[in-house]
């Protein structure tokens, strides 16, 4: 029997949003989506918190200083299902692309580091939240839950996404691998913060993290990364000390194959653009034949993962008439 290869083009975005301006950032995103579609992309992936930008201010001073930006940042966050969100769904449908968008999600009084996965018909497949915001991010964002660690069946294959340092959580990664992911979006902010303080949050280390994910999971990794422009630095930094902490540039967008091959020539760190790669899911099969970490290359008699993939939001509306059932049960016991 002859089978047909599943091949198509993917696009990884390296760009800056219009900082803390949701509508203008969506306008820019739609222009980028249209350009990627015209160049043959079937999947377009955006950086972490592209809408309306990453909250660099929480890293630049005391929490009370950072609070001056929070009210406006909260107002500019995206609400799932809103008219602004529906513009993204329409853009995906109009351009017939799958879209993975990083955004700051507003859910009433709370913010989350989220990613939307939208298909080429404009239907939202899923929205997910970063499981554990990193360090200073916890001053701004709430947490996701096990329901956010998911891989989705799509027309392009088994598609999943994580944000930033979720990619250094070994058990989170293994939970994703266990769902036989074929295409993974690893979304990053720009690597322009603390560049002279520690390499751990720099571009060299974290592109290696993305590449490792590809090899460990035997999947394609599309790793979009933002850039930080001068106007964002000027908006947030008022002292020399702050300007030393947040630099311009920081773009390290990459695309990796399931064997770890680098599939694109990187842009300059301060350059905006779109990187493209033509992928074929047969390469995923070949990689897994060599070393399927959750199959023949595992030793589950030695190490195993306990994975709770339930969604555990703070409020669960139970519409079942529990009180009536309790009364009926009590009455039946009395009669007996």
Short mmCIF file of C-alpha atoms in Angstrom, two decimals:
data_model
loop_
_atom_site.label_atom_id
_atom_site.label_comp_id
_atom_site.label_asym_id
_atom_site.label_seq_id
_atom_site.Cartn_x
_atom_site.Cartn_y
_atom_site.Cartn_z
CA UNK A 1 0.00 0.00 0.00
CA UNK A 2 1.33 3.45 -0.94
CA UNK A 3 1.02 6.24 1.61
CA UNK A 4 1.30 9.94 0.91
CA UNK A 5 3.80 12.12 2.75
CA UNK A 6 2.41 15.00 4.79
CA UNK A 7 4.51 17.99 3.74
CA UNK A 8 3.87 21.72 4.08
CA UNK A 9 5.49 25.04 4.97
CA UNK A 10 5.71 26.56 8.46
CA UNK A 11 6.47 30.15 9.43
CA UNK A 12 8.13 31.46 12.60
CA UNK A 13 7.67 35.15 13.34
CA UNK A 14 10.45 37.39 14.66
CA UNK A 15 8.88 40.77 15.39
CA UNK A 16 7.99 43.32 18.04
CA UNK A 17 4.41 44.17 18.96
CA UNK A 18 3.20 47.74 19.22
CA UNK A 19 3.97 47.73 22.90
CA UNK A 20 0.94 47.83 25.21
CA UNK A 21 -1.37 48.66 22.31
CA UNK A 22 -3.55 45.62 21.71
CA UNK A 23 -5.46 46.86 18.66
CA UNK A 24 -2.34 48.08 16.86
CA UNK A 25 -0.52 44.84 17.71
CA UNK A 26 -3.39 42.79 16.27
CA UNK A 27 -3.26 44.95 13.12
CA UNK A 28 0.44 44.17 12.82
CA UNK A 29 -0.12 40.47 13.49
CA UNK A 30 -2.76 40.25 10.75
CA UNK A 31 -0.37 41.88 8.27
CA UNK A 32 2.29 39.32 9.18
CA UNK A 33 -0.19 36.43 8.86
CA UNK A 34 -1.19 37.64 5.40
CA UNK A 35 2.44 37.89 4.31
CA UNK A 36 3.23 34.40 5.59
CA UNK A 37 0.19 32.96 3.81
CA UNK A 38 1.20 34.60 0.53
CA UNK A 39 4.57 32.88 0.90
CA UNK A 40 2.92 29.49 1.19
CA UNK A 41 2.82 28.96 4.97
CA UNK A 42 0.23 26.57 6.39
CA UNK A 43 1.21 27.31 10.02
CA UNK A 44 2.19 30.70 11.44
CA UNK A 45 3.67 30.89 14.96
CA UNK A 46 4.10 34.03 17.06
CA UNK A 47 6.30 34.75 20.11
CA UNK A 48 5.33 34.58 23.77
CA UNK A 49 2.99 37.39 24.91
CA UNK A 50 3.14 39.03 21.48
CA UNK A 51 -0.19 40.67 22.30
CA UNK A 52 0.26 43.27 23.76
CA UNK A 53 3.94 42.61 24.61
CA UNK A 54 5.97 40.96 27.35
CA UNK A 55 5.88 42.76 30.77
CA UNK A 56 9.57 43.66 30.96
CA UNK A 57 8.82 46.21 33.68
CA UNK A 58 8.53 43.54 36.39
CA UNK A 59 12.25 42.81 35.95
CA UNK A 60 13.42 46.42 36.06
CA UNK A 61 12.62 47.61 39.57
CA UNK A 62 10.80 47.02 42.83
CA UNK A 63 7.26 45.63 42.60
CA UNK A 64 5.79 48.94 43.75
CA UNK A 65 7.66 50.70 40.91
CA UNK A 66 6.42 48.16 38.35
CA UNK A 67 2.81 48.69 39.44
CA UNK A 68 2.71 52.02 37.56
CA UNK A 69 2.43 49.99 34.33
CA UNK A 70 0.01 47.35 35.52
CA UNK A 71 -3.34 49.07 35.07
CA UNK A 72 -2.68 49.86 31.42
CA UNK A 73 -1.12 46.45 30.82
CA UNK A 74 -4.23 44.82 32.25
CA UNK A 75 -6.50 46.94 30.04
CA UNK A 76 -4.52 46.01 26.92
CA UNK A 77 -4.65 42.25 27.57
CA UNK A 78 -6.72 40.04 25.26
CA UNK A 79 -9.99 38.38 26.31
CA UNK A 80 -10.67 35.02 24.69
CA UNK A 81 -13.81 35.24 22.57
CA UNK A 82 -13.84 39.04 22.42
CA UNK A 83 -14.22 40.99 19.17
CA UNK A 84 -10.45 41.51 19.17
CA UNK A 85 -9.87 37.78 19.59
CA UNK A 86 -12.33 37.05 16.78
CA UNK A 87 -10.17 39.18 14.48
CA UNK A 88 -7.42 36.58 14.92
CA UNK A 89 -9.81 33.75 14.11
CA UNK A 90 -10.96 35.61 10.99
CA UNK A 91 -7.36 36.25 9.93
CA UNK A 92 -6.61 32.54 10.16
CA UNK A 93 -9.71 31.70 8.11
CA UNK A 94 -9.18 34.44 5.53
CA UNK A 95 -5.59 33.35 4.95
CA UNK A 96 -6.29 29.62 5.34
CA UNK A 97 -3.52 29.09 7.86
CA UNK A 98 -3.22 27.46 11.25
CA UNK A 99 -2.21 30.09 13.79
CA UNK A 100 -0.45 29.79 17.15
CA UNK A 101 -0.54 33.17 18.89
CA UNK A 102 1.18 34.10 22.14
CA UNK A 103 -0.82 36.60 24.18
CA UNK A 104 -1.49 38.00 27.60
CA UNK A 105 -4.93 36.69 28.52
CA UNK A 106 -7.30 38.71 30.71
CA UNK A 107 -9.87 36.67 32.59
CA UNK A 108 -11.76 39.16 34.73
CA UNK A 109 -9.24 40.35 37.34
CA UNK A 110 -6.46 37.91 36.45
CA UNK A 111 -3.82 37.69 33.73
CA UNK A 112 -2.26 34.57 32.22
CA UNK A 113 0.56 33.83 29.79
CA UNK A 114 -1.44 32.15 27.05
CA UNK A 115 -1.27 30.69 23.56
CA UNK A 116 -4.16 30.30 21.14
CA UNK A 117 -4.21 27.46 18.61
CA UNK A 118 -6.58 28.34 15.74
CA UNK A 119 -7.18 26.22 12.64
CA UNK A 120 -7.40 27.30 9.01
CA UNK A 121 -11.19 27.55 9.21
CA UNK A 122 -10.93 30.14 11.98
CA UNK A 123 -11.98 27.75 14.73
CA UNK A 124 -10.13 27.84 18.02
CA UNK A 125 -8.78 24.37 18.72
CA UNK A 126 -7.52 25.35 22.17
CA UNK A 127 -6.23 28.14 24.33
CA UNK A 128 -3.63 27.21 26.90
CA UNK A 129 -1.95 28.92 29.86
CA UNK A 130 1.67 28.69 30.95
CA UNK A 131 1.79 26.13 33.73
CA UNK A 132 4.17 28.07 36.00
CA UNK A 133 5.19 31.67 35.25
CA UNK A 134 8.91 32.20 35.76
CA UNK A 135 10.39 34.18 38.66
CA UNK A 136 9.26 37.83 38.42
CA UNK A 137 6.44 36.87 36.05
CA UNK A 138 4.57 35.54 39.07
CA UNK A 139 3.99 39.16 40.13
CA UNK A 140 1.75 39.52 37.07
CA UNK A 141 0.37 36.16 35.99
CA UNK A 142 -1.62 33.27 37.37
CA UNK A 143 -0.88 29.61 36.63
CA UNK A 144 -2.27 27.07 34.21
CA UNK A 145 -3.12 23.46 35.07
CA UNK A 146 -2.76 19.96 33.70
CA UNK A 147 -5.36 20.62 31.03
CA UNK A 148 -2.94 23.09 29.45
CA UNK A 149 -0.33 20.40 28.77
CA UNK A 150 -1.97 19.03 25.65
CA UNK A 151 -1.27 17.98 22.08
CA UNK A 152 -4.06 18.44 19.55
CA UNK A 153 -5.07 16.49 16.46
CA UNK A 154 -5.13 18.91 13.52
CA UNK A 155 -5.12 18.77 9.74
CA UNK A 156 -1.37 19.43 9.97
CA UNK A 157 -0.68 16.61 12.41
CA UNK A 158 -0.36 16.43 16.18
CA UNK A 159 0.31 20.01 17.25
CA UNK A 160 1.33 21.34 20.67
CA UNK A 161 2.78 24.48 22.22
CA UNK A 162 4.63 25.64 25.31
CA UNK A 163 6.00 29.00 26.47
CA UNK A 164 9.58 29.94 27.29
CA UNK A 165 10.97 28.11 30.34
CA UNK A 166 8.28 25.46 30.27
CA UNK A 167 10.94 23.96 28.01
CA UNK A 168 13.32 23.39 30.91
CA UNK A 169 10.74 21.44 32.91
CA UNK A 170 11.66 17.79 32.20
CA UNK A 171 8.38 16.28 33.40
CA UNK A 172 6.27 18.82 31.50
CA UNK A 173 8.20 18.02 28.35
CA UNK A 174 7.80 14.29 28.89
CA UNK A 175 4.04 14.77 29.33
CA UNK A 176 3.98 16.49 25.94
CA UNK A 177 6.14 13.80 24.32
CA UNK A 178 3.82 11.13 25.70
CA UNK A 179 1.06 12.51 23.47
CA UNK A 180 3.16 11.80 20.36
CA UNK A 181 3.57 15.40 19.30
CA UNK A 182 4.73 15.96 15.71
CA UNK A 183 4.85 19.77 15.48
CA UNK A 184 5.72 21.89 18.48
CA UNK A 185 5.62 25.68 18.87
CA UNK A 186 8.18 26.91 21.40
CA UNK A 187 7.30 30.56 21.98
CA UNK A 188 9.88 32.95 23.45
CA UNK A 189 10.09 36.65 24.32
CA UNK A 190 13.16 38.49 23.09
CA UNK A 191 16.44 37.50 24.72
CA UNK A 192 17.32 41.07 25.59
CA UNK A 193 16.97 41.03 29.37
CA UNK A 194 19.89 40.65 31.80
CA UNK A 195 22.26 39.81 28.95
CA UNK A 196 25.26 40.76 31.10
CA UNK A 197 23.88 39.13 34.27
CA UNK A 198 23.34 35.46 33.37
CA UNK A 199 23.43 33.31 30.24
CA UNK A 200 20.52 31.23 31.54
CA UNK A 201 17.95 33.58 30.01
CA UNK A 202 20.02 34.40 26.94
CA UNK A 203 19.60 33.40 23.32
CA UNK A 204 22.44 30.89 23.10
CA UNK A 205 21.22 28.77 26.00
CA UNK A 206 17.56 28.83 25.07
CA UNK A 207 17.95 28.10 21.38
CA UNK A 208 19.80 25.03 22.63
CA UNK A 209 16.77 24.25 24.79
CA UNK A 210 14.48 24.44 21.73
CA UNK A 211 16.83 22.22 19.76
CA UNK A 212 17.00 19.69 22.59
CA UNK A 213 13.19 19.54 22.65
CA UNK A 214 13.21 18.59 18.96
CA UNK A 215 15.67 15.74 19.52
CA UNK A 216 14.09 14.46 22.74
CA UNK A 217 10.55 14.60 21.40
CA UNK A 218 11.42 13.59 17.83
CA UNK A 219 9.28 16.44 16.52
CA UNK A 220 9.58 19.64 14.52
CA UNK A 221 10.10 22.70 16.73
CA UNK A 222 9.02 26.10 15.46
CA UNK A 223 10.54 28.64 17.87
CA UNK A 224 9.32 32.21 17.24
CA UNK A 225 11.05 34.93 19.23
CA UNK A 226 10.23 38.62 19.67
CA UNK A 227 12.59 41.57 19.35
CA UNK A 228 12.74 44.55 21.68
CA UNK A 229 12.83 47.91 19.85
CA UNK A 230 14.26 51.17 21.12
CA UNK A 231 10.85 52.74 21.78
CA UNK A 232 9.99 49.96 24.25
CA UNK A 233 13.27 50.48 26.09
CA UNK A 234 12.61 54.24 26.18
CA UNK A 235 9.10 53.69 27.54
CA UNK A 236 10.15 51.39 30.37
CA UNK A 237 13.68 52.53 31.28
CA UNK A 238 14.28 55.88 32.93
CA UNK A 239 17.72 55.21 34.48
CA UNK A 240 21.08 54.00 33.23
CA UNK A 241 20.75 51.00 35.52
CA UNK A 242 17.47 49.98 33.89
CA UNK A 243 18.86 50.50 30.38
CA UNK A 244 21.73 48.21 31.31
CA UNK A 245 19.22 45.49 32.20
CA UNK A 246 16.97 45.72 29.10
CA UNK A 247 18.65 46.02 25.73
CA UNK A 248 17.29 46.30 22.21
CA UNK A 249 17.23 43.32 19.86
CA UNK A 250 17.21 39.84 21.32
CA UNK A 251 15.64 38.05 18.36
CA UNK A 252 16.66 34.36 18.18
CA UNK A 253 13.93 32.76 16.07
CA UNK A 254 14.72 29.21 14.95
CA UNK A 255 13.13 26.14 13.34
CA UNK A 256 14.49 22.65 14.06
CA UNK A 257 13.85 19.25 12.55
CA UNK A 258 13.10 16.10 14.58
CA UNK A 259 16.75 15.06 14.23
CA UNK A 260 17.93 18.41 15.62
CA UNK A 261 18.84 19.89 12.24
CA UNK A 262 18.65 23.68 12.01
CA UNK A 263 16.33 24.33 9.08
CA UNK A 264 16.68 28.12 8.67
CA UNK A 265 19.32 30.82 8.44
CA UNK A 266 18.69 33.10 11.44
CA UNK A 267 17.80 36.76 11.09
CA UNK A 268 19.89 39.41 12.79
CA UNK A 269 18.98 39.84 16.45
CA UNK A 270 17.37 43.25 15.86
CA UNK A 271 15.76 42.33 12.53
CA UNK A 272 12.05 41.75 12.08
CA UNK A 273 10.90 39.14 9.61
CA UNK A 274 9.47 35.67 9.03
CA UNK A 275 11.47 32.46 8.78
CA UNK A 276 10.10 29.61 6.68
CA UNK A 277 10.80 25.90 6.53
CA UNK A 278 9.30 23.14 4.41
CA UNK A 279 8.64 20.14 6.62
CA UNK A 280 7.61 16.54 6.03
CA UNK A 281 6.13 14.45 8.83
CA UNK A 282 7.86 11.35 7.47
CA UNK A 283 10.97 12.76 9.16
CA UNK A 284 9.18 12.47 12.52
CA UNK A 285 8.55 8.79 11.84
CA UNK A 286 12.19 8.21 10.96
CA UNK A 287 13.37 9.95 14.14
CA UNK A 288 11.05 7.89 16.32
CA UNK A 289 12.21 4.66 14.71
CA UNK A 290 15.66 5.52 16.05
CA UNK A 291 14.69 6.60 19.55
CA UNK A 292 11.09 6.98 20.71
CA UNK A 293 11.51 8.30 24.25
CA UNK A 294 7.96 7.35 25.25
CA UNK A 295 7.92 4.04 23.37
CA UNK A 296 10.60 1.50 22.51
CA UNK A 297 13.40 3.69 23.86
CA UNK A 298 11.84 4.05 27.33
CA UNK A 299 12.32 1.96 30.47
CA UNK A 300 9.00 2.28 32.28
CA UNK A 301 10.03 -0.41 34.75
CA UNK A 302 12.64 2.07 36.03
CA UNK A 303 11.09 5.54 35.60
CA UNK A 304 7.49 6.57 34.92
CA UNK A 305 5.58 9.85 34.89
CA UNK A 306 2.41 10.54 36.88
CA UNK A 307 0.51 13.07 34.75
CA UNK A 308 -2.75 14.71 35.88
CA UNK A 309 -4.15 16.26 32.73
CA UNK A 310 -7.41 17.43 34.29
CA UNK A 311 -8.42 21.06 34.02
CA UNK A 312 -8.72 22.41 37.55
CA UNK A 313 -9.89 26.02 37.26
CA UNK A 314 -10.75 27.69 40.60
CA UNK A 315 -14.52 27.56 40.02
CA UNK A 316 -16.37 24.56 38.64
CA UNK A 317 -20.10 24.95 37.97
CA UNK A 318 -21.80 21.65 38.72
CA UNK A 319 -25.30 21.68 37.25
CA UNK A 320 -26.30 18.31 38.68
CA UNK A 321 -28.99 18.53 41.40
CA UNK A 322 -26.74 17.24 44.17
CA UNK A 323 -29.00 18.37 47.00
CA UNK A 324 -32.06 16.62 45.54
CA UNK A 325 -30.06 13.43 45.07
CA UNK A 326 -28.90 13.61 48.67
CA UNK A 327 -32.49 14.03 49.90
CA UNK A 328 -33.72 11.13 47.77
CA UNK A 329 -30.94 8.87 49.00
CA UNK A 330 -31.70 9.77 52.60
CA UNK A 331 -35.41 9.08 52.08
CA UNK A 332 -34.71 5.67 50.52
CA UNK A 333 -32.56 4.71 53.50
CA UNK A 334 -35.28 5.76 55.92
CA UNK A 335 -37.86 3.65 54.09
CA UNK A 336 -35.59 0.60 54.23
#
